[in-house]
XYZ file of N, CA, C and O in Angstrom:
328
model
N 0.465 -2.594 -24.866
C 0.474 -2.113 -23.490
C -0.147 -0.718 -23.486
O 0.268 0.147 -24.238
N -1.141 -0.526 -22.621
C -1.771 0.796 -22.581
C -1.009 1.714 -21.627
O -0.070 1.307 -20.952
N -1.405 2.957 -21.595
C -0.681 3.976 -20.833
C -0.651 3.673 -19.333
O 0.362 3.892 -18.679
N -1.745 3.109 -18.791
C -1.760 2.779 -17.361
C -0.757 1.678 -17.037
O -0.080 1.739 -16.006
N -0.658 0.688 -17.919
C 0.329 -0.372 -17.707
C 1.746 0.189 -17.774
O 2.613 -0.184 -16.981
N 1.962 1.083 -18.722
C 3.288 1.704 -18.845
C 3.625 2.533 -17.621
O 4.749 2.489 -17.121
N 2.643 3.293 -17.120
C 2.868 4.091 -15.920
C 3.129 3.202 -14.708
O 4.022 3.487 -13.910
N 2.364 2.134 -14.582
C 2.556 1.211 -13.456
C 3.943 0.588 -13.513
O 4.626 0.482 -12.488
N 4.382 0.203 -14.709
C 5.704 -0.402 -14.854
C 6.801 0.608 -14.509
O 7.747 0.297 -13.784
N 6.665 1.828 -15.009
C 7.661 2.872 -14.728
C 7.698 3.189 -13.240
O 8.771 3.322 -12.642
N 6.516 3.293 -12.620
C 6.452 3.582 -11.192
C 7.077 2.439 -10.404
O 7.798 2.673 -9.436
N 6.810 1.197 -10.816
C 7.369 0.034 -10.126
C 8.896 0.053 -10.197
O 9.575 -0.212 -9.194
N 9.437 0.371 -11.361
C 10.891 0.433 -11.510
C 11.488 1.537 -10.643
O 12.527 1.347 -10.009
N 10.822 2.680 -10.601
C 11.299 3.791 -9.781
C 11.227 3.440 -8.300
O 12.177 3.687 -7.547
N 10.108 2.844 -7.886
C 9.945 2.441 -6.484
C 10.994 1.409 -6.108
O 11.618 1.499 -5.043
N 11.235 0.444 -6.989
C 12.236 -0.588 -6.729
C 13.619 0.037 -6.580
O 14.383 -0.317 -5.682
N 13.932 0.979 -7.440
C 15.224 1.662 -7.376
C 15.370 2.425 -6.060
O 16.418 2.372 -5.408
N 14.313 3.123 -5.676
C 14.343 3.876 -4.423
C 14.517 2.942 -3.227
O 15.283 3.225 -2.309
N 13.795 1.834 -3.257
C 13.857 0.875 -2.162
C 15.253 0.264 -2.054
O 15.804 0.154 -0.956
N 15.832 -0.091 -3.170
C 17.163 -0.700 -3.166
C 18.257 0.278 -2.748
O 19.348 -0.144 -2.378
N 17.976 1.554 -2.816
C 18.937 2.571 -2.386
C 18.641 3.097 -0.986
O 19.337 3.986 -0.499
N 17.618 2.539 -0.333
C 17.223 2.979 1.003
C 18.060 2.236 2.042
O 17.995 1.008 2.141
N 18.828 2.959 2.821
C 19.730 2.327 3.794
C 18.967 1.544 4.864
O 19.446 0.506 5.323
N 17.796 2.023 5.257
C 17.008 1.289 6.252
C 16.543 -0.058 5.700
O 16.572 -1.070 6.394
N 16.113 -0.064 4.442
C 15.686 -1.310 3.805
C 16.858 -2.274 3.680
O 16.741 -3.458 3.988
N 17.991 -1.769 3.247
C 19.173 -2.617 3.090
C 19.638 -3.174 4.433
O 20.017 -4.349 4.533
N 19.579 -2.352 5.466
C 19.967 -2.804 6.806
C 19.009 -3.883 7.298
O 19.449 -4.912 7.827
N 17.705 -3.673 7.124
C 16.722 -4.658 7.557
C 16.880 -5.972 6.798
O 16.775 -7.057 7.382
N 17.158 -5.883 5.509
C 17.371 -7.081 4.703
C 18.604 -7.844 5.179
O 18.572 -9.071 5.307
N 19.661 -7.137 5.467
C 20.881 -7.779 5.962
C 20.629 -8.439 7.320
O 21.101 -9.562 7.565
N 19.891 -7.750 8.189
C 19.576 -8.319 9.504
C 18.720 -9.578 9.362
O 18.935 -10.571 10.066
N 17.753 -9.541 8.455
C 16.904 -10.712 8.224
C 17.746 -11.875 7.693
O 17.604 -13.008 8.169
N 18.619 -11.602 6.745
C 19.478 -12.660 6.207
C 20.366 -13.267 7.283
O 20.569 -14.483 7.329
N 20.882 -12.429 8.175
C 21.715 -12.915 9.274
C 20.893 -13.776 10.235
O 21.342 -14.840 10.665
N 19.698 -13.342 10.531
C 18.818 -14.086 11.437
C 18.428 -15.433 10.841
O 18.435 -16.456 11.532
N 18.119 -15.445 9.559
C 17.670 -16.657 8.887
C 18.753 -17.739 8.913
O 18.446 -18.930 8.982
N 20.012 -17.332 8.894
C 21.118 -18.305 8.922
C 21.127 -19.138 10.205
O 21.697 -20.220 10.241
N 20.502 -18.613 11.271
C 20.489 -19.308 12.559
C 19.434 -20.411 12.626
O 19.446 -21.207 13.548
N 18.527 -20.447 11.648
C 17.428 -21.410 11.665
C 17.738 -22.601 10.766
O 18.540 -22.494 9.838
N 17.050 -23.727 11.045
C 17.165 -24.853 10.110
C 16.670 -24.415 8.721
O 15.879 -23.477 8.600
N 17.125 -25.102 7.687
C 16.826 -24.706 6.303
C 15.325 -24.571 6.063
O 14.879 -23.597 5.450
N 14.526 -25.516 6.552
C 13.078 -25.463 6.308
C 12.467 -24.216 6.940
O 11.673 -23.516 6.310
N 12.837 -23.921 8.183
C 12.310 -22.731 8.860
C 12.806 -21.466 8.174
O 12.059 -20.500 8.010
N 14.068 -21.448 7.780
C 14.642 -20.280 7.109
C 13.900 -20.003 5.807
O 13.602 -18.838 5.492
N 13.572 -21.060 5.077
C 12.836 -20.898 3.822
C 11.453 -20.318 4.084
O 10.993 -19.433 3.353
N 10.786 -20.782 5.135
C 9.465 -20.253 5.488
C 9.546 -18.772 5.837
O 8.713 -17.971 5.395
N 10.551 -18.402 6.601
C 10.721 -16.997 6.992
C 11.019 -16.134 5.763
O 10.466 -15.041 5.618
N 11.879 -16.616 4.889
C 12.189 -15.876 3.663
C 10.953 -15.713 2.782
O 10.739 -14.652 2.197
N 10.120 -16.760 2.720
C 8.885 -16.677 1.927
C 7.918 -15.642 2.514
O 7.302 -14.865 1.772
N 7.806 -15.630 3.833
C 6.930 -14.649 4.493
C 7.445 -13.230 4.240
O 6.674 -12.325 3.912
N 8.745 -13.046 4.373
C 9.335 -11.721 4.130
C 9.122 -11.297 2.681
O 8.813 -10.132 2.411
N 9.251 -12.233 1.752
C 9.028 -11.915 0.339
C 7.571 -11.543 0.090
O 7.283 -10.593 -0.659
N 6.641 -12.258 0.724
C 5.217 -11.928 0.582
C 4.907 -10.549 1.149
O 4.153 -9.770 0.538
N 5.493 -10.231 2.292
C 5.287 -8.905 2.888
C 5.850 -7.804 1.996
O 5.216 -6.770 1.783
N 7.032 -8.028 1.463
C 7.651 -7.048 0.577
C 6.812 -6.848 -0.682
O 6.570 -5.712 -1.112
N 6.350 -7.955 -1.269
C 5.535 -7.863 -2.484
C 4.220 -7.130 -2.211
O 3.783 -6.310 -3.027
N 3.598 -7.408 -1.062
C 2.341 -6.740 -0.723
C 2.558 -5.241 -0.526
O 1.777 -4.418 -1.018
N 3.632 -4.881 0.164
C 3.931 -3.462 0.383
C 4.260 -2.776 -0.940
O 3.840 -1.644 -1.191
N 4.987 -3.456 -1.794
C 5.352 -2.924 -3.100
C 4.102 -2.672 -3.938
O 3.931 -1.592 -4.512
N 3.198 -3.654 -3.979
C 1.953 -3.510 -4.744
C 1.096 -2.380 -4.203
O 0.518 -1.603 -4.961
N 1.010 -2.287 -2.876
C 0.226 -1.210 -2.260
C 0.834 0.149 -2.601
O 0.111 1.112 -2.866
N 2.154 0.218 -2.606
C 2.823 1.466 -2.962
C 2.545 1.876 -4.395
O 2.312 3.051 -4.689
N 2.556 0.905 -5.290
C 2.267 1.196 -6.696
C 0.831 1.672 -6.849
O 0.558 2.673 -7.518
N -0.116 0.966 -6.219
C -1.525 1.380 -6.309
C -1.721 2.783 -5.740
O -2.414 3.607 -6.333
N -1.088 3.050 -4.613
C -1.212 4.376 -4.001
C -0.644 5.459 -4.907
O -1.237 6.533 -5.059
N 0.498 5.174 -5.512
C 1.113 6.145 -6.412
C 0.259 6.413 -7.631
O 0.114 7.559 -8.062
N -0.326 5.359 -8.183
C -1.185 5.548 -9.356
C -2.453 6.315 -8.990
O -2.914 7.163 -9.762
N -3.018 6.034 -7.822
C -4.206 6.777 -7.383
C -3.872 8.252 -7.191
O -4.636 9.125 -7.586
N -2.741 8.515 -6.578
C -2.322 9.903 -6.382
C -2.100 10.586 -7.722
O -2.539 11.725 -7.931
N -1.445 9.893 -8.640
C -1.231 10.448 -9.973
C -2.539 10.752 -10.678
O -2.677 11.782 -11.338
N -3.520 9.864 -10.530
C -4.830 10.088 -11.147
C -5.504 11.313 -10.539
O -6.091 12.129 -11.259
N -5.401 11.455 -9.227
C -6.003 12.632 -8.575
C -5.349 13.929 -9.045
O -6.014 14.935 -9.258
N -4.034 13.887 -9.179
C -3.307 15.072 -9.655
C -3.745 15.399 -11.084
O -4.019 16.559 -11.408
N -3.840 14.379 -11.936
C -4.251 14.599 -13.334
C -5.650 15.160 -13.391
O -5.925 16.108 -14.147
N -6.567 14.621 -12.608
C -7.950 15.120 -12.588
C -7.977 16.570 -12.110
O -8.670 17.403 -12.675
N -7.160 16.857 -11.084
C -7.089 18.234 -10.588
C -6.552 19.187 -11.637
O -7.061 20.306 -11.800
N -5.549 18.766 -12.362
C -4.978 19.613 -13.414
C -5.957 19.801 -14.575
O -6.089 20.900 -15.112
N -6.630 18.740 -14.960
C -7.610 18.843 -16.033
C -8.772 19.718 -15.612
O -9.230 20.579 -16.369
N -9.205 19.563 -14.355
C -10.317 20.356 -13.839
C -9.969 21.823 -13.677
O -10.829 22.691 -13.788
N -8.681 22.126 -13.457
C -8.294 23.528 -13.262
C -8.247 24.296 -14.575
O -8.208 25.530 -14.582
N -8.257 23.585 -15.698
C -8.248 24.232 -17.002
C -9.614 24.764 -17.386
O -9.734 25.535 -18.321
N -10.646 24.338 -16.706
C -12.005 24.737 -17.071
C -12.368 26.084 -16.514
O -11.885 26.616 -15.640
């Protein structure tokens, strides 16, 4: 595993931890779970799949954004040494 993979994994774990401790996220998840119970099983599964896809896409975008920001900071720090 190279350093970028390690950084991405560490950032993902940190982001996941932050998200799981976010009261707004937890409230929205609870509301979605409550809403899904009102639908037939097939529809509920579709809604849960869509929510999971949205969460995964947002999570991936957050990781990419964090890594890009980290790269910019590193380049700035390296460039300031010259």
